[in-house]
Coordinates of C-alpha atoms in Angstrom, one line a residue:
Chain A
L1 CA -12.7 11.3 27.2
A2 CA -11.7 14.0 24.7
I3 CA -8.8 15.9 26.2
P4 CA -8.8 19.6 25.0
I5 CA -6.0 20.1 22.5
P6 CA -4.0 22.7 24.6
E7 CA -3.9 20.2 27.5
L8 CA -3.0 17.3 25.3
A9 CA -0.2 19.3 23.8
E10 CA 1.1 20.2 27.3
R11 CA 1.1 16.6 28.4
I12 CA 2.9 15.5 25.3
E13 CA 5.6 18.2 25.9
R14 CA 6.0 16.7 29.4
G15 CA 6.5 13.3 27.8
E16 CA 3.5 11.6 29.2
P17 CA 3.2 8.2 27.5
R18 CA -0.6 8.1 27.5
A19 CA -0.8 11.5 25.9
I20 CA 1.7 10.5 23.3
A21 CA -0.2 7.4 22.5
K22 CA -3.5 9.3 22.3
A23 CA -2.0 11.8 19.9
I24 CA -0.5 9.2 17.6
T25 CA -3.9 7.5 17.4
L26 CA -5.5 10.8 16.5
A27 CA -2.8 11.3 13.8
D28 CA -3.4 7.7 12.5
E29 CA -7.1 8.7 12.1
G30 CA -6.1 11.9 10.3
E31 CA -7.5 14.1 13.1
A32 CA -4.3 15.6 14.6
A33 CA -3.9 18.7 12.4
E34 CA -4.8 21.2 15.2
L35 CA -2.6 19.4 17.7
L36 CA 0.3 19.3 15.3
I37 CA 0.1 23.0 14.5
R38 CA 0.3 23.6 18.2
L39 CA 3.2 21.2 18.7
Y40 CA 5.2 22.3 15.6
G41 CA 7.3 24.9 17.3
K42 CA 8.4 22.5 20.0
G43 CA 9.9 19.9 17.7
G44 CA 12.9 19.8 15.4
R45 CA 15.4 18.6 18.1
A46 CA 15.3 14.8 17.7
R47 CA 17.5 12.8 15.5
V48 CA 15.3 10.8 13.2
V49 CA 16.9 7.6 11.9
G50 CA 15.1 5.4 9.4
V51 CA 15.7 1.6 9.3
T52 CA 14.7 -0.2 6.2
G53 CA 15.6 -3.4 4.4
P54 CA 14.0 -6.6 3.1
P55 CA 11.9 -8.8 5.3
G56 CA 14.1 -11.2 7.3
A57 CA 17.1 -8.8 7.4
G58 CA 16.8 -8.5 11.2
K59 CA 15.6 -4.9 11.4
S60 CA 13.4 -5.4 14.5
T61 CA 16.3 -7.0 16.5
L62 CA 18.6 -4.2 15.3
V63 CA 16.1 -1.5 16.3
D64 CA 15.9 -3.2 19.7
K65 CA 19.7 -3.2 20.1
L66 CA 20.1 0.4 18.8
T67 CA 17.5 1.5 21.4
R68 CA 19.5 -0.2 24.2
T69 CA 22.7 1.5 23.0
Y70 CA 21.1 4.9 22.8
R71 CA 19.6 4.3 26.3
S72 CA 23.0 3.4 27.7
K73 CA 24.2 6.8 26.5
G74 CA 21.4 8.4 28.5
L75 CA 19.3 9.3 25.4
S76 CA 15.5 8.7 25.2
V77 CA 14.2 6.9 22.2
G78 CA 10.9 6.8 20.3
I79 CA 10.2 4.0 17.9
V80 CA 7.7 4.0 15.1
A81 CA 7.3 0.7 13.4
V82 CA 5.4 0.7 10.1
D83 CA 3.7 -2.5 9.2
P84 CA 1.5 -3.6 6.4
T85 CA -1.4 -5.5 7.8
S86 CA -3.6 -8.3 6.5
P87 CA -7.3 -7.5 6.3
F88 CA -7.8 -11.2 7.2
T89 CA -6.3 -11.0 10.6
G90 CA -5.9 -7.3 11.2
G91 CA -2.4 -8.2 12.3
A92 CA 1.0 -7.5 11.0
I93 CA 2.0 -9.9 8.3
L94 CA 5.7 -9.9 8.9
G95 CA 7.3 -10.9 12.1
D96 CA 6.1 -10.3 15.6
R97 CA 5.8 -6.8 17.0
I98 CA 5.0 -7.9 20.5
R99 CA 8.7 -7.7 21.2
M100 CA 11.0 -5.5 23.2
Q101 CA 8.7 -6.3 26.1
D102 CA 11.3 -5.4 28.7
L103 CA 12.0 -2.1 26.9
T104 CA 8.4 -1.0 27.3
S105 CA 8.8 -0.8 31.1
D106 CA 11.6 1.8 30.4
E107 CA 10.1 5.3 30.7
G108 CA 12.7 6.6 28.3
V109 CA 11.4 4.5 25.5
F110 CA 8.1 4.8 23.6
I111 CA 7.2 2.2 21.0
R112 CA 4.3 2.4 18.5
S113 CA 3.3 0.3 15.5
L114 CA 1.5 2.0 12.7
A115 CA -0.5 -0.2 10.4
T116 CA -0.9 0.6 6.7
R117 CA -4.5 -0.5 7.1
G118 CA -5.2 2.0 9.8
A119 CA -3.6 5.1 8.3
L120 CA -6.5 7.1 6.9
G121 CA -5.4 8.9 3.8
G122 CA -1.7 8.1 3.8
L123 CA 0.9 6.1 5.6
S124 CA 3.7 8.6 5.1
R125 CA 1.5 11.5 6.5
A126 CA 0.6 9.4 9.6
T127 CA 4.2 8.3 10.1
A128 CA 5.5 11.9 9.8
D129 CA 2.8 13.0 12.3
A130 CA 3.9 10.3 14.8
I131 CA 7.5 11.5 14.4
E132 CA 6.5 15.1 15.1
I133 CA 4.6 14.0 18.2
L134 CA 7.6 12.0 19.6
D135 CA 9.9 14.9 18.7
A136 CA 7.7 17.4 20.6
S137 CA 7.6 14.9 23.6
G138 CA 11.4 15.4 23.9
K139 CA 12.6 12.1 22.6
D140 CA 16.3 12.4 21.7
V141 CA 16.3 9.8 19.0
I142 CA 13.4 8.5 16.9
L143 CA 13.8 5.2 15.1
V144 CA 11.5 4.6 12.2
E145 CA 11.3 1.0 11.1
T146 CA 9.7 -0.1 7.9
V147 CA 9.1 -3.6 6.5
G148 CA 10.8 -3.4 3.1
V149 CA 7.6 -4.1 1.1
G150 CA 5.8 -1.7 -1.1
Q151 CA 6.3 1.9 -2.1
D152 CA 5.2 3.4 1.1
E153 CA 8.5 3.0 3.0
V154 CA 10.5 4.5 0.3
E155 CA 8.4 7.6 1.0
V156 CA 8.7 7.0 4.8
A157 CA 12.5 6.8 4.6
L158 CA 12.3 10.4 3.3
V159 CA 11.3 11.6 6.7
A160 CA 14.5 10.5 8.3
E161 CA 17.8 12.5 8.5
T162 CA 19.8 9.3 8.3
V163 CA 18.5 6.2 6.6
L164 CA 19.9 2.8 7.5
V165 CA 19.5 0.1 4.8
V166 CA 19.9 -3.3 6.4
L167 CA 21.0 -6.3 4.3
V168 CA 22.1 -9.8 5.1
P169 CA 24.6 -12.2 3.6
G170 CA 23.2 -14.8 1.3
L171 CA 20.9 -12.3 -0.3
G172 CA 23.5 -11.8 -3.0
D173 CA 20.9 -11.7 -5.7
E174 CA 18.9 -9.3 -3.6
I175 CA 21.8 -6.9 -3.7
Q176 CA 22.2 -7.3 -7.4
A177 CA 18.5 -6.6 -7.9
M178 CA 18.4 -3.7 -5.5
K179 CA 16.9 -0.7 -7.2
A180 CA 18.7 2.6 -7.6
G181 CA 15.9 4.2 -5.5
I182 CA 17.0 2.2 -2.4
I183 CA 20.7 2.9 -3.0
E184 CA 19.9 6.6 -3.1
I185 CA 17.9 6.7 0.1
G186 CA 20.6 4.8 2.1
D187 CA 22.9 6.9 4.2
V188 CA 24.5 4.1 6.1
F189 CA 24.4 0.4 5.0
V190 CA 24.3 -2.4 7.4
V191 CA 25.4 -6.0 6.7
N192 CA 23.6 -7.7 9.5
K193 CA 24.0 -11.4 10.5
A194 CA 27.7 -10.8 9.7
D195 CA 28.7 -14.1 11.2
K196 CA 26.9 -15.9 8.4
P197 CA 28.8 -17.3 5.4
G198 CA 29.0 -14.8 2.6
A199 CA 29.2 -11.7 4.7
D200 CA 32.5 -10.6 3.0
R201 CA 31.0 -11.2 -0.4
A202 CA 27.9 -9.2 0.5
Q203 CA 29.9 -6.3 1.8
K204 CA 32.2 -6.3 -1.3
E205 CA 29.3 -6.4 -3.8
L206 CA 27.5 -3.7 -1.8
H207 CA 30.6 -1.6 -1.8
A208 CA 31.1 -2.0 -5.6
M209 CA 27.5 -1.1 -6.2
L210 CA 27.7 2.0 -3.9
T211 CA 30.9 3.2 -5.6
L212 CA 29.3 2.8 -9.0
T213 CA 26.6 5.3 -8.4
L214 CA 28.8 8.0 -6.8
G215 CA 28.9 11.5 -8.0
H216 CA 32.1 13.3 -8.7
G217 CA 34.3 13.6 -5.6
E218 CA 31.8 11.9 -3.3
E219 CA 32.6 9.4 -0.6
P220 CA 30.6 6.1 -0.7
P221 CA 28.2 5.7 2.3
E222 CA 29.7 3.7 5.2
I223 CA 29.0 -0.1 5.4
V224 CA 28.8 -1.4 9.0
R225 CA 28.8 -5.1 9.9
T226 CA 26.5 -6.1 12.7
I227 CA 25.3 -9.2 14.5
A228 CA 22.1 -7.7 15.9
E229 CA 21.2 -10.9 17.8
S230 CA 24.4 -10.6 20.0
G231 CA 24.7 -6.8 19.7
E232 CA 28.0 -7.0 18.0
G233 CA 28.7 -3.9 15.8
V234 CA 25.7 -2.0 17.1
A235 CA 27.9 0.6 19.0
E236 CA 29.9 1.1 15.8
L237 CA 26.6 1.6 13.9
V238 CA 25.5 4.3 16.3
E239 CA 28.9 6.0 15.7
A240 CA 28.4 5.7 11.9
V241 CA 25.1 7.4 12.3
E242 CA 26.8 10.3 14.2
R243 CA 29.5 10.5 11.5
H244 CA 26.8 10.7 8.9
R245 CA 25.2 13.6 10.7
E246 CA 28.5 15.4 11.0
L247 CA 29.3 14.7 7.3
V248 CA 26.0 16.1 6.2
A249 CA 26.6 19.2 8.2
K250 CA 29.9 19.8 6.5
V251 CA 28.6 19.6 2.9
P252 CA 28.5 23.1 1.5
A253 CA 25.1 24.7 1.0
G254 CA 23.9 24.5 -2.6
H255 CA 25.1 20.9 -3.0
G256 CA 22.4 18.3 -3.4
R257 CA 23.6 16.4 -0.4
S258 CA 23.9 19.4 1.9
A259 CA 21.9 19.6 5.1
T260 CA 19.8 22.4 3.7
E261 CA 18.9 20.5 0.5
R262 CA 18.1 17.4 2.5
A263 CA 15.9 19.3 4.8
R264 CA 14.1 20.9 1.8
R265 CA 13.4 17.5 0.3
R266 CA 12.0 16.2 3.6
T267 CA 9.9 19.3 4.1
R268 CA 8.6 19.1 0.5
E269 CA 7.7 15.5 1.0
R270 CA 6.0 16.3 4.3
L271 CA 4.0 19.1 2.7
R272 CA 3.1 16.9 -0.2
S273 CA 1.8 14.1 2.1
I274 CA -0.4 16.6 4.0
I275 CA -1.8 18.3 0.9
K276 CA -2.5 14.8 -0.6
D277 CA -4.4 14.0 2.5
Q278 CA -6.4 17.1 2.6
V279 CA -7.2 16.9 -1.1
L280 CA -8.4 13.3 -0.9
R281 CA -10.7 14.2 2.0
R282 CA -12.3 16.7 -0.3
V283 CA -12.8 14.1 -3.0
D284 CA -15.6 12.5 -1.0
E285 CA -17.1 15.7 0.3
R286 CA -17.0 17.7 -2.9
F287 CA -17.1 15.4 -5.8
L288 CA -18.8 12.2 -4.9
A289 CA -21.5 14.0 -3.0
R290 CA -22.7 15.4 -6.3
V291 CA -23.0 12.0 -7.9
D292 CA -26.6 10.8 -7.7
E293 CA -28.1 7.4 -8.4
R294 CA -29.2 8.4 -11.9
T295 CA -25.6 9.2 -12.7
L296 CA -24.4 5.9 -11.2
D297 CA -26.9 4.1 -13.3
A298 CA -25.8 5.9 -16.5
L299 CA -22.3 4.8 -15.7
S300 CA -23.4 1.2 -15.1
A301 CA -25.3 1.3 -18.4
R302 CA -22.2 2.7 -20.0
T303 CA -24.0 5.7 -21.5
V304 CA -21.5 7.9 -19.6
D305 CA -17.9 6.9 -19.1
P306 CA -16.2 7.5 -15.7
Y307 CA -13.1 9.2 -17.1
T308 CA -15.0 11.9 -18.8
L309 CA -17.3 12.4 -15.8
A310 CA -14.3 12.5 -13.4
R311 CA -12.7 15.2 -15.5
E312 CA -15.9 17.3 -15.6
L313 CA -16.3 17.0 -11.8
V314 CA -12.7 17.9 -11.0
E315 CA -12.5 20.7 -13.5
G316 CA -15.9 22.2 -12.5
A317 CA -14.9 22.2 -8.9
Chain B
L1 CA 6.5 2.9 -31.4
A2 CA 3.4 4.8 -30.2
I3 CA 0.3 3.3 -31.8
P4 CA -2.4 5.8 -32.4
I5 CA -5.2 5.3 -29.9
P6 CA -8.0 4.5 -32.4
E7 CA -5.7 1.8 -33.9
L8 CA -4.8 0.5 -30.4
A9 CA -8.5 0.3 -29.5
E10 CA -9.4 -1.6 -32.6
R11 CA -6.6 -4.1 -32.0
I12 CA -7.8 -4.6 -28.5
E13 CA -11.3 -5.2 -29.7
R14 CA -9.9 -7.9 -32.0
G15 CA -8.3 -9.4 -28.9
E16 CA -4.6 -9.0 -30.0
P17 CA -2.5 -10.0 -27.0
R18 CA 0.2 -7.4 -27.7
A19 CA -2.3 -4.6 -28.0
I20 CA -3.9 -5.7 -24.7
A21 CA -0.5 -5.8 -23.0
K22 CA 0.5 -2.4 -24.3
A23 CA -2.8 -0.9 -23.1
I24 CA -2.5 -2.4 -19.6
T25 CA 1.0 -0.9 -19.4
L26 CA -0.4 2.5 -20.3
A27 CA -3.1 2.0 -17.7
D28 CA -0.5 1.1 -15.1
E29 CA 1.3 4.3 -15.9
G30 CA -1.9 6.3 -15.6
E31 CA -1.9 7.2 -19.2
A32 CA -4.8 5.3 -20.6
A33 CA -7.7 7.7 -20.0
E34 CA -8.3 8.5 -23.7
L35 CA -8.1 4.9 -24.7
L36 CA -10.5 3.8 -21.9
I37 CA -13.0 6.5 -22.9
R38 CA -12.9 5.0 -26.4
L39 CA -13.2 1.4 -25.2
Y40 CA -15.9 2.1 -22.6
G41 CA -18.9 1.4 -24.9
K42 CA -17.4 -2.0 -25.8
G43 CA -17.1 -3.5 -22.4
G44 CA -19.6 -4.6 -19.8
R45 CA -20.0 -8.2 -21.0
A46 CA -17.4 -10.1 -19.1
R47 CA -18.0 -11.8 -15.8
V48 CA -15.5 -10.4 -13.3
V49 CA -14.6 -12.7 -10.5
G50 CA -12.3 -11.6 -7.6
V51 CA -10.2 -14.1 -5.8
T52 CA -8.8 -13.0 -2.4
G53 CA -7.7 -14.6 0.8
P54 CA -4.6 -14.8 3.1
P55 CA -1.2 -15.6 1.7
G56 CA -0.7 -19.4 1.4
A57 CA -4.4 -20.2 0.9
G58 CA -3.6 -21.5 -2.6
K59 CA -5.2 -18.7 -4.6
S60 CA -2.8 -18.9 -7.6
T61 CA -3.4 -22.6 -8.0
L62 CA -7.1 -22.1 -7.7
V63 CA -7.0 -19.4 -10.3
D64 CA -5.0 -21.7 -12.6
K65 CA -7.6 -24.5 -12.2
L66 CA -10.6 -22.1 -12.5
T67 CA -9.1 -20.9 -15.8
R68 CA -8.8 -24.5 -17.1
T69 CA -12.4 -25.2 -16.1
Y70 CA -13.7 -22.1 -17.9
R71 CA -11.6 -22.9 -20.9
S72 CA -13.0 -26.4 -21.1
K73 CA -16.4 -24.7 -21.3
G74 CA -15.2 -22.7 -24.3
L75 CA -14.9 -19.4 -22.4
S76 CA -11.9 -17.1 -22.8
V77 CA -10.2 -15.9 -19.6
G78 CA -8.3 -12.8 -18.6
I79 CA -6.3 -12.8 -15.4
V80 CA -5.2 -9.8 -13.4
A81 CA -2.9 -10.7 -10.5
V82 CA -2.3 -7.9 -8.0
D83 CA 1.1 -8.1 -6.2
P84 CA 2.7 -5.9 -3.7
T85 CA 6.4 -5.7 -4.6
S86 CA 9.5 -5.2 -2.6
P87 CA 11.5 -2.1 -3.5
F88 CA 14.6 -4.2 -2.8
T89 CA 14.1 -6.6 -5.6
G90 CA 11.4 -5.0 -7.6
G91 CA 9.8 -8.5 -7.6
A92 CA 6.7 -9.9 -6.1
I93 CA 7.1 -10.8 -2.4
L94 CA 4.7 -13.6 -2.2
G95 CA 4.9 -16.7 -4.3
D96 CA 5.9 -17.1 -7.8
R97 CA 4.0 -15.5 -10.6
I98 CA 5.9 -17.2 -13.4
R99 CA 3.3 -19.9 -13.3
M100 CA 0.7 -21.2 -15.6
Q101 CA 3.4 -21.3 -18.2
D102 CA 1.4 -23.7 -20.4
L103 CA -1.7 -21.5 -20.1
T104 CA 0.2 -18.6 -21.7
S105 CA 0.4 -20.5 -25.0
D106 CA -3.4 -20.7 -25.0
E107 CA -4.7 -17.8 -27.1
G108 CA -7.9 -17.8 -25.1
V109 CA -6.0 -16.8 -21.9
F110 CA -4.4 -13.5 -21.1
I111 CA -2.4 -13.2 -17.9
R112 CA -1.0 -10.0 -16.4
S113 CA 0.5 -9.1 -13.0
L114 CA 0.1 -5.6 -11.7
A115 CA 2.6 -4.5 -9.1
T116 CA 1.6 -2.1 -6.3
R117 CA 4.9 -0.4 -6.8
G118 CA 4.2 0.4 -10.5
A119 CA 0.7 1.7 -10.3
L120 CA 1.0 5.4 -10.5
G121 CA -1.6 7.0 -8.4
G122 CA -3.6 4.1 -7.3
L123 CA -3.7 0.3 -7.5
S124 CA -7.5 0.1 -7.6
R125 CA -7.7 2.5 -10.5
A126 CA -5.0 0.6 -12.5
T127 CA -6.7 -2.7 -11.7
A128 CA -10.1 -1.5 -12.8
D129 CA -8.5 -0.1 -16.0
A130 CA -6.9 -3.5 -16.7
I131 CA -10.3 -5.2 -16.2
E132 CA -11.9 -2.7 -18.7
I133 CA -9.3 -3.5 -21.3
L134 CA -9.7 -7.2 -21.0
D135 CA -13.5 -6.8 -21.0
A136 CA -13.3 -4.7 -24.3
S137 CA -11.0 -7.4 -25.7
G138 CA -13.8 -9.9 -25.5
K139 CA -12.7 -12.0 -22.6
D140 CA -15.7 -13.9 -21.2
V141 CA -14.4 -14.3 -17.7
I142 CA -11.9 -12.0 -15.9
L143 CA -10.3 -13.3 -12.7
V144 CA -8.8 -10.8 -10.4
E145 CA -6.4 -12.3 -7.9
T146 CA -5.1 -10.3 -4.9
V147 CA -2.6 -11.2 -2.3
G148 CA -4.5 -10.7 0.9
V149 CA -2.3 -8.1 2.4
G150 CA -3.0 -4.5 2.9
Q151 CA -6.1 -2.4 2.2
D152 CA -5.8 -2.2 -1.5
E153 CA -7.4 -5.5 -2.3
V154 CA -10.4 -4.8 -0.2
E155 CA -10.9 -2.0 -2.7
V156 CA -10.0 -4.2 -5.6
A157 CA -12.5 -6.7 -4.6
L158 CA -15.1 -4.0 -5.1
V159 CA -14.5 -4.1 -8.8
A160 CA -15.7 -7.8 -9.1
E161 CA -19.3 -9.0 -9.5
T162 CA -18.5 -12.1 -7.5
V163 CA -15.8 -12.2 -4.9
L164 CA -14.3 -15.5 -3.8
V165 CA -12.7 -15.5 -0.4
V166 CA -10.3 -18.5 -0.1
L167 CA -9.4 -20.0 3.2
V168 CA -7.6 -23.1 4.3
P169 CA -8.0 -25.5 7.3
G170 CA -5.7 -25.0 10.2
L171 CA -6.1 -21.2 10.0
G172 CA -8.9 -21.5 12.6
D173 CA -7.6 -18.5 14.4
E174 CA -7.5 -16.7 11.1
I175 CA -11.2 -17.3 10.6
Q176 CA -11.9 -16.1 14.1
A177 CA -9.9 -13.0 13.5
M178 CA -11.4 -12.2 10.1
K179 CA -12.7 -8.8 9.9
A180 CA -16.3 -7.9 9.2
G181 CA -15.1 -6.1 6.1
I182 CA -13.8 -9.4 4.5
I183 CA -17.0 -11.2 5.5
E184 CA -19.0 -8.5 3.7
I185 CA -17.0 -8.6 0.5
G186 CA -17.2 -12.4 0.1
D187 CA -19.9 -13.7 -2.2
V188 CA -18.7 -17.3 -2.2
F189 CA -16.3 -18.8 0.4
V190 CA -13.8 -21.5 -0.5
V191 CA -12.3 -23.9 1.9
N192 CA -9.3 -24.9 -0.1
K193 CA -6.8 -27.8 0.7
A194 CA -10.0 -29.6 1.9
D195 CA -8.1 -32.9 2.3
K196 CA -6.1 -31.4 5.2
P197 CA -7.1 -32.1 8.8
G198 CA -9.5 -29.5 10.2
A199 CA -11.4 -28.9 6.9
D200 CA -14.7 -29.8 8.6
R201 CA -14.0 -27.5 11.5
A202 CA -13.0 -24.6 9.3
Q203 CA -16.2 -25.0 7.3
K204 CA -18.3 -25.1 10.4
E205 CA -16.7 -22.1 12.0
L206 CA -17.0 -20.2 8.8
H207 CA -20.6 -21.2 8.4
A208 CA -21.3 -20.0 11.9
M209 CA -19.6 -16.8 11.3
L210 CA -21.4 -16.1 8.0
T211 CA -24.8 -16.9 9.6
L212 CA -24.1 -14.5 12.4
T213 CA -23.8 -11.5 10.2
L214 CA -26.9 -12.2 8.0
G215 CA -29.6 -9.7 7.6
H216 CA -33.3 -10.7 8.0
G217 CA -34.4 -13.4 5.6
E218 CA -31.0 -13.6 3.9
E219 CA -29.3 -16.8 2.8
P220 CA -25.7 -17.3 3.9
P221 CA -23.1 -17.2 1.1
E222 CA -22.2 -20.6 -0.3
I223 CA -19.1 -22.4 1.1
V224 CA -17.4 -24.7 -1.5
R225 CA -14.6 -27.1 -0.6
T226 CA -11.8 -27.5 -3.1
I227 CA -8.4 -29.2 -3.5
A228 CA -7.0 -26.8 -6.0
E229 CA -3.8 -28.9 -6.4
S230 CA -5.8 -31.8 -7.9
G231 CA -8.7 -29.7 -9.2
E232 CA -11.2 -31.4 -7.0
G233 CA -14.2 -29.1 -6.3
V234 CA -13.3 -26.5 -8.9
A235 CA -16.1 -27.4 -11.3
E236 CA -18.5 -27.1 -8.3
L237 CA -16.9 -23.7 -7.5
V238 CA -17.6 -22.5 -11.1
E239 CA -21.2 -23.6 -10.6
A240 CA -21.4 -21.7 -7.3
V241 CA -20.2 -18.6 -9.0
E242 CA -23.0 -19.0 -11.6
R243 CA -25.5 -19.5 -8.9
H244 CA -24.3 -16.3 -7.2
R245 CA -24.9 -14.4 -10.4
E246 CA -28.4 -15.8 -10.8
L247 CA -29.1 -15.1 -7.2
V248 CA -28.0 -11.5 -7.4
A249 CA -30.2 -11.0 -10.6
K250 CA -33.2 -12.2 -8.6
V251 CA -32.9 -9.8 -5.7
P252 CA -35.6 -7.1 -6.0
A253 CA -34.3 -3.7 -7.0
G254 CA -34.0 -1.3 -4.0
H255 CA -32.5 -4.0 -1.8
G256 CA -28.9 -3.4 -0.9
R257 CA -27.8 -6.7 -2.4
S258 CA -29.7 -6.3 -5.7
A259 CA -27.8 -6.2 -9.0
T260 CA -28.5 -2.5 -9.4
E261 CA -27.2 -1.6 -5.9
R262 CA -24.1 -3.7 -6.4
A263 CA -23.4 -2.1 -9.8
R264 CA -23.9 1.4 -8.2
R265 CA -21.3 0.6 -5.5
R266 CA -18.8 -0.7 -8.1
T267 CA -19.4 2.3 -10.3
R268 CA -19.0 4.7 -7.4
E269 CA -15.8 3.1 -6.3
R270 CA -14.6 3.2 -9.9
L271 CA -15.4 6.9 -10.2
R272 CA -13.8 7.6 -6.8
S273 CA -10.5 5.9 -7.8
I274 CA -10.4 7.9 -11.1
I275 CA -11.1 11.2 -9.3
K276 CA -8.5 10.4 -6.7
D277 CA -6.0 9.8 -9.4
Q278 CA -6.8 13.0 -11.3
V279 CA -6.8 15.1 -8.1
L280 CA -3.4 13.7 -6.9
R281 CA -1.8 14.6 -10.3
R282 CA -2.9 18.1 -9.7
V283 CA -1.3 18.3 -6.3
D284 CA 2.1 18.3 -7.8
E285 CA 1.2 20.5 -10.7
R286 CA -0.8 23.1 -8.9
F287 CA 0.2 23.2 -5.3
L288 CA 3.8 22.1 -5.0
A289 CA 4.8 24.1 -8.0
R290 CA 4.0 27.2 -5.9
V291 CA 6.3 26.2 -3.1
D292 CA 9.7 27.9 -3.4
E293 CA 12.9 27.4 -1.5
R294 CA 12.2 30.2 0.8
T295 CA 9.0 28.6 1.9
L296 CA 10.7 25.2 2.3
D297 CA 13.4 26.9 4.5
A298 CA 10.7 28.5 6.6
L299 CA 9.1 25.1 7.1
S300 CA 12.5 23.6 8.0
A301 CA 13.2 26.4 10.4
R302 CA 9.7 25.9 11.9
T303 CA 8.6 29.5 11.4
V304 CA 5.7 28.1 9.3
D305 CA 3.9 24.8 9.9
P306 CA 3.0 22.5 7.0
Y307 CA -0.6 22.0 8.1
T308 CA -1.4 25.6 8.0
L309 CA 0.5 26.1 4.7
A310 CA -1.2 23.0 3.1
R311 CA -4.6 24.4 4.1
E312 CA -3.9 27.8 2.6
L313 CA -2.6 26.3 -0.6
V314 CA -5.6 23.9 -1.0
E315 CA -8.2 26.5 -0.1
G316 CA -6.6 29.1 -2.3
A317 CA -6.7 26.8 -5.3

């Protein structure tokens, strides 16, 4: 069943869903390096939009509606949903991913969940790989949805050109407690469920917070109100994403928020995640292979301590 | 405010709560290697019990009641609670950790939460470090509670001598879906909330499942029914933990389930997590330091691919 890499690459470039699925599985298993090297020249055209926010903010519904809006403009869409999983069930812990059933029959849409449990070596590396594959397959827009839990998706958000941070009214304390890190990664902020009480207050608090952290002469990121359930505001959100792209393109080179600098940060993150992955693979092969039972027993008996031993192994490598 | 390491080590050995807290913070930041080398000879006496299971199984309440039971036997207790955190609030996502308030006034109990977000380099390394510190501080029993989400706690469970897997009735499907990995790490199984309908069924299904995976001539792990809320069954659970220790001690050396083999696995895991940590620190220092803006721009422009570059950097190191 192994398809030769050149053939798999060709099929991906033709946009064949099964080839894309196969390639993302390979990436998830950390086995797609050769394929990705081959595909690398083909990518770089898709718009990559990250969607993050706390659990319950309505991210999945919003991604669904964003997809329909992009489709109505004739653009094809790839979706990567990043889920932490429970080792108890093997399933996603938050919300149901068996959604957008009617979208899956649309050939212009490809949906894939990546489970934190599955990603050998690193979630951010596997997610970035999946984006590469979808990009090479010719998808115009790639939506990356994360669950808002853990550190991983802060990293994942770094792969996107435009990051949407989705919040909801009534999480006033949540906004107060939001960390600077999240504020920094957000390019467009969304107040979803905007028909709920407290939407005005949430928007005001958010605006105040975003203004507070601005650099000299900088505009605050846009805040868009949506009701994802009904689709209200989603077209405006798509326009805000476009405006963000245009805005970034206009920032003079050398500025920290310029397109070049943003691309450098993404590229650096990408390189780091790949190096991390390769280096961790060597840990087992190179270091742990040298540790015999006698050494393990010495550690158990506490005649050797693992910190000193680790240092010797790593430095002697 | 920096306390010299020899002094900090002495204070920990005297069981000073503030010194223990300080040391665990250092460990969380990945800065406790020197301290841990010094403490290593002092540890190895505590019984380390892992408590894992799906969210909502009542693990926190059970840990609370286990602590009281051990205390009533005159044993001191250290608790390490491992939480994934939301980058949105910086807080724990599941349940409230501001619990066991009355226990914190007991000098024989030390409680510490470790957030996945905080642990630089690796949660399992930081958790194992915290266990070392509590061990060196003279705690008789160390309870390690994980949240049942993600891969991390499968690793964390490897640091414990006895792993309790906590389940509840009505999660029949959960039991069906439980992965072999979880079955393997469980030494004692707990059916908590045993006054709820379906407790008998849950126990039977669990028993059937545990029997299914047994090796030749092996006894299935014990199943203990508890009502953590009222404390019912907790004394029996403590006895089951003791029986597990005794059972392990009797398994002949050379057998995969013998005390020696179990200790080797734990030690190997411990060494791996430390090496991983040290190696990842070098990634930034050694590899990424060599990547200049021209290289990043070449990556962005896709004239160089990151997989090939990563390989060159790692191999040339």
